[in-house]
Coordinates of C-alpha atoms and ligand atoms in Angstrom, one line a residue:
M265 CA 0.0 0.2 0.0
T266 CA 1.1 3.5 -0.8
A267 CA 1.5 6.5 1.8
P268 CA -1.4 8.6 2.6
V269 CA -1.8 11.7 0.5
I270 CA -4.9 13.1 2.6
E271 CA -5.9 11.7 6.0
F272 CA -9.0 13.0 7.5
R273 CA -9.6 11.8 11.6
Q274 CA -13.0 12.9 12.4
V275 CA -12.8 16.2 10.3
A276 CA -15.8 18.3 10.5
L277 CA -16.7 22.1 9.6
T278 CA -19.7 23.9 11.1
Y279 CA -20.2 27.1 9.6
P280 CA -20.9 29.5 12.9
G281 CA -24.5 31.1 11.4
P282 CA -26.6 32.0 12.8
P283 CA -27.9 29.7 12.5
P284 CA -25.2 27.3 12.5
V285 CA -24.7 24.8 9.5
A286 CA -23.0 21.4 10.0
A287 CA -21.9 21.3 6.5
L288 CA -19.5 18.5 6.9
R289 CA -20.2 15.9 9.6
P290 CA -17.3 14.0 11.4
C291 CA -15.6 12.0 8.8
D292 CA -12.4 9.6 8.5
L293 CA -10.9 9.1 5.0
V294 CA -7.7 8.1 3.9
I295 CA -6.6 8.8 0.0
R296 CA -3.3 7.3 -0.9
R297 CA -0.8 8.2 -3.6
G298 CA -1.6 7.3 -6.7
E299 CA -5.6 6.7 -6.2
F300 CA -8.0 8.1 -8.5
V301 CA -11.1 9.3 -6.1
T302 CA -14.2 11.0 -7.2
V303 CA -16.6 12.6 -4.5
V304 CA -20.1 12.8 -5.8
G305 CA -23.2 14.5 -4.2
P306 CA -26.2 16.8 -4.8
S307 CA -26.1 20.5 -4.5
G308 CA -25.5 21.9 -0.8
S309 CA -24.1 18.5 0.0
G310 CA -20.9 19.6 1.2
K311 CA -18.8 19.2 -1.7
S312 CA -17.2 22.6 -1.8
T313 CA -17.0 22.5 2.0
F314 CA -14.9 19.0 1.6
L315 CA -12.7 20.7 -1.1
N316 CA -12.1 23.9 0.8
I317 CA -10.6 21.9 3.5
A318 CA -8.7 19.2 1.5
G319 CA -7.3 22.0 -0.6
L320 CA -6.1 23.9 2.4
L321 CA -8.3 27.1 1.7
D322 CA -10.6 26.5 5.2
A323 CA -9.5 24.9 8.3
P324 CA -11.8 22.2 9.6
T325 CA -13.6 23.3 13.0
S326 CA -12.8 19.9 14.6
G327 CA -10.6 16.7 13.9
T328 CA -7.3 16.4 12.3
Y329 CA -6.4 16.7 8.7
L330 CA -2.8 15.3 7.5
L331 CA -1.5 16.1 4.2
D332 CA 1.5 13.9 3.0
G333 CA 1.4 12.8 7.0
L334 CA 1.8 16.7 8.0
D335 CA -0.6 18.0 10.7
T336 CA -2.1 21.0 8.7
G337 CA -3.9 22.1 12.2
A338 CA -0.7 23.2 13.8
L339 CA 0.5 25.4 10.7
K340 CA 0.5 29.4 10.3
D341 CA -1.1 31.1 7.8
G342 CA 1.9 31.6 6.0
D343 CA 3.1 28.1 6.2
R344 CA -0.3 26.9 5.0
T345 CA -0.3 28.8 2.0
A346 CA 3.1 27.6 1.1
L347 CA 2.0 24.1 1.6
R348 CA -0.7 24.4 -0.6
G349 CA 1.2 26.0 -3.3
R350 CA 3.7 23.2 -3.2
R351 CA 1.4 20.1 -2.5
I352 CA -1.7 20.9 -4.2
G353 CA -2.7 21.5 -7.9
F354 CA -6.4 23.2 -8.4
V355 CA -8.2 22.5 -11.6
F356 CA -11.6 24.5 -11.4
Q357 CA -15.1 24.3 -13.7
S358 CA -14.3 27.8 -15.2
F359 CA -10.6 27.5 -15.9
H360 CA -9.4 30.8 -14.3
L361 CA -6.8 31.5 -17.0
L362 CA -5.4 35.0 -17.7
P363 CA -7.2 36.1 -21.2
H364 CA -4.2 38.0 -22.2
R365 CA -1.3 35.6 -21.5
S366 CA -0.3 32.6 -23.8
A367 CA -1.0 29.1 -22.9
L368 CA 2.7 29.1 -22.2
E369 CA 2.6 32.1 -20.1
N370 CA -0.3 31.0 -18.1
V371 CA 1.7 27.6 -17.3
T372 CA 4.9 29.3 -16.5
L373 CA 3.6 32.3 -14.1
A374 CA 2.4 29.5 -11.6
M375 CA 5.7 28.8 -11.0
V376 CA 6.7 32.7 -10.2
Y377 CA 6.9 32.1 -6.5
S378 CA 8.4 28.4 -6.4
G379 CA 12.0 29.4 -6.7
V380 CA 12.4 27.7 -9.9
A381 CA 14.9 29.7 -12.2
R382 CA 13.1 31.5 -14.9
K383 CA 14.6 29.5 -17.8
E384 CA 13.7 26.3 -16.0
R385 CA 10.2 27.6 -15.6
R386 CA 9.8 28.1 -19.2
Q387 CA 11.2 24.6 -20.1
R388 CA 8.8 22.8 -17.3
A389 CA 6.1 24.9 -18.7
R390 CA 6.7 23.6 -22.4
E391 CA 6.9 20.1 -21.0
A392 CA 3.6 20.2 -19.1
L393 CA 1.6 21.7 -22.3
V394 CA 3.2 18.6 -24.1
R395 CA 2.3 16.4 -21.6
V396 CA -1.3 17.4 -22.1
G397 CA -1.5 17.3 -25.7
L398 CA -1.0 21.1 -26.3
G399 CA 2.6 21.1 -27.4
H400 CA 1.4 22.6 -30.9
R401 CA -0.7 25.6 -29.3
V402 CA 1.9 26.7 -26.4
G403 CA 1.8 30.5 -28.0
S404 CA -2.1 30.7 -28.2
L405 CA -4.1 32.9 -26.1
P406 CA -6.9 31.2 -24.2
T407 CA -9.8 32.9 -26.2
R408 CA -8.3 31.1 -29.2
L409 CA -8.2 27.7 -27.5
S410 CA -11.5 25.6 -27.1
G411 CA -13.2 24.7 -23.9
G412 CA -11.6 21.4 -23.4
E413 CA -8.0 23.0 -24.7
R414 CA -8.4 25.8 -21.8
Q415 CA -9.0 23.1 -19.5
R416 CA -6.0 21.1 -20.6
V417 CA -4.0 24.3 -20.2
A418 CA -5.2 24.8 -16.5
I419 CA -4.4 21.4 -15.7
A420 CA -0.9 21.6 -17.1
R421 CA -0.8 24.7 -15.0
A422 CA -1.9 22.9 -11.9
L423 CA 0.5 20.2 -12.5
V424 CA 3.7 22.4 -13.5
A425 CA 4.8 22.8 -9.6
R426 CA 4.9 18.9 -9.4
P427 CA 2.1 18.6 -6.5
S428 CA 1.5 15.4 -4.3
L429 CA -2.4 15.8 -5.3
L430 CA -4.6 17.0 -8.2
L431 CA -8.0 18.5 -6.9
C432 CA -10.6 18.9 -9.4
D433 CA -14.0 20.7 -9.0
E434 CA -16.5 20.0 -11.6
P435 CA -13.7 20.1 -14.3
T436 CA -16.0 19.0 -16.9
G437 CA -19.0 21.3 -16.0
N438 CA -18.6 23.8 -18.7
L439 CA -17.5 21.3 -21.2
D440 CA -19.4 19.7 -24.2
T441 CA -19.8 16.0 -24.1
A442 CA -16.6 15.4 -26.5
N443 CA -14.4 18.2 -24.8
A444 CA -15.7 16.4 -21.5
Q445 CA -14.6 13.0 -22.4
A446 CA -11.2 14.1 -23.7
V447 CA -10.4 15.6 -20.3
L448 CA -11.7 13.0 -18.0
A449 CA -9.3 10.6 -20.6
L450 CA -6.4 13.1 -19.7
L451 CA -7.2 12.8 -16.1
A452 CA -7.3 9.0 -16.5
E453 CA -3.9 8.9 -18.0
L454 CA -2.2 11.2 -15.4
H455 CA -3.4 8.6 -12.8
A456 CA -2.1 5.7 -14.8
D457 CA 1.2 7.6 -14.7
G458 CA 1.0 7.8 -10.8
M459 CA -0.6 11.3 -10.1
T460 CA -2.8 11.2 -7.5
V461 CA -6.1 12.6 -8.5
L462 CA -9.5 13.8 -6.5
V463 CA -12.3 14.9 -8.6
I464 CA -15.5 16.7 -7.1
T465 CA -18.8 16.4 -9.3
H466 CA -22.5 16.6 -8.8
D467 CA -22.6 14.3 -12.1
P468 CA -23.0 10.4 -11.4
E469 CA -21.1 9.6 -15.0
V470 CA -18.0 11.6 -14.2
A471 CA -17.9 10.2 -10.6
G472 CA -18.1 6.6 -12.2
R473 CA -14.8 7.6 -13.9
G474 CA -12.8 7.4 -10.7
A475 CA -11.2 3.6 -9.5
R476 CA -12.9 4.8 -6.0
T477 CA -16.1 6.8 -5.3
V478 CA -16.9 8.4 -2.1
T479 CA -20.6 10.0 -1.7
I480 CA -21.4 12.9 0.2
R481 CA -24.8 13.9 1.4
D482 CA -26.2 16.4 4.0
G483 CA -22.6 16.6 5.0
V484 CA -22.1 12.9 5.6
L485 CA -19.1 11.1 3.4
R486 CA -19.6 7.4 2.7
E487 CA -17.7 5.1 0.8
M488 CA -19.6 4.1 -2.2
A489 CA -20.4 0.1 -2.1
G490 CA -18.3 -1.9 -4.2
T491 CA -15.4 0.3 -4.5
P492 CA -12.2 -0.8 -2.6
R493 CA -11.8 0.2 1.2
Ligands
LIG797 N1 -20.1 30.3 4.2 C1 -21.1 29.7 4.5 N2 -21.8 30.0 5.6 C2 -22.9 29.2 6.1 N3 -23.2 28.1 5.5 C3 -22.7 27.8 4.3 C4 -21.6 28.4 3.9 N4 -21.1 28.0 3.0 C5 -21.8 26.7 2.5 N5 -22.9 26.6 3.5 C6 -23.8 25.7 3.5 O1 -23.2 24.3 3.8 C7 -23.6 23.4 3.0 C8 -22.8 22.9 2.0 O2 -22.4 23.8 1.4 P1 -21.5 23.5 0.2 O3 -21.2 24.8 -0.7 O4 -20.3 22.5 0.7 O5 -22.2 22.5 -1.2 P2 -21.9 21.9 -2.3 O6 -22.3 20.3 -2.2 O7 -20.6 22.4 -3.0 O8 -23.0 22.6 -3.4 P3 -23.0 23.1 -5.0 O9 -23.0 21.6 -5.9 O10 -24.3 23.7 -5.4 O11 -21.7 23.4 -5.0 C9 -25.3 24.0 2.5 O12 -26.4 24.0 3.4 C10 -24.8 25.4 2.2 O13 -25.9 26.4 2.3
LIG798 MG1 -19.8 23.8 -4.4

């Protein structure tokens, strides 16, 4: 068995309100290096709450969250931000690319604070774009790319800092069927290469792509029957 990337021990989050909302009920969850896990649930079930905790954007109100074995509860804000930048690649539904920068610049800019030398940054960005099948479009502006290509640029940007975890929030939510299939196929390839991938979705079909699926309903996380562990 590989080492845990995410380990939740009785992690819960209640928004203070009033009235208080128990958005995530105490849950235990282990996601190991190289797993491809999908988290599926309806609107308001707690998916974003879960993602914000896993992505170190929000701290749980109780319980312990270990990322790569490190207790994140003990971190100061700056350390938490640095850890997020190093360990987690984010992919969102709406791409979040800079419209007036080329694909290559969008990916290169993700490494500005990484300490990687400038020349090396461009090299790595180019490699990441080749990896997602966009080696021929590195100079293109996002507005000249299809939705699926834009999402692949966003995935290259998420990967370029070599994170331990790729955290995707409805990565196909803005894509037509063909582009959605291409992005899901890319995520499956990255998983086959050893990347740890976590996809959050309300779409059961997307959820079915995970090697393992966790459901969330009314803030309660449950392992889906039939998937390992
Ligand atoms: N900042 C907040 N303050 C109070 N309650 C909140 C806050 N953010 C979310 N909630 C509540 O917490 C619950 C879970 O919300 P969450 O955003 O995690 O759901 P979701 O599964 O991501 O939904 P969607 O699919 O619509 O994005 C909901 O009842 C929501 O109203
Ligand atoms: Mg949400």
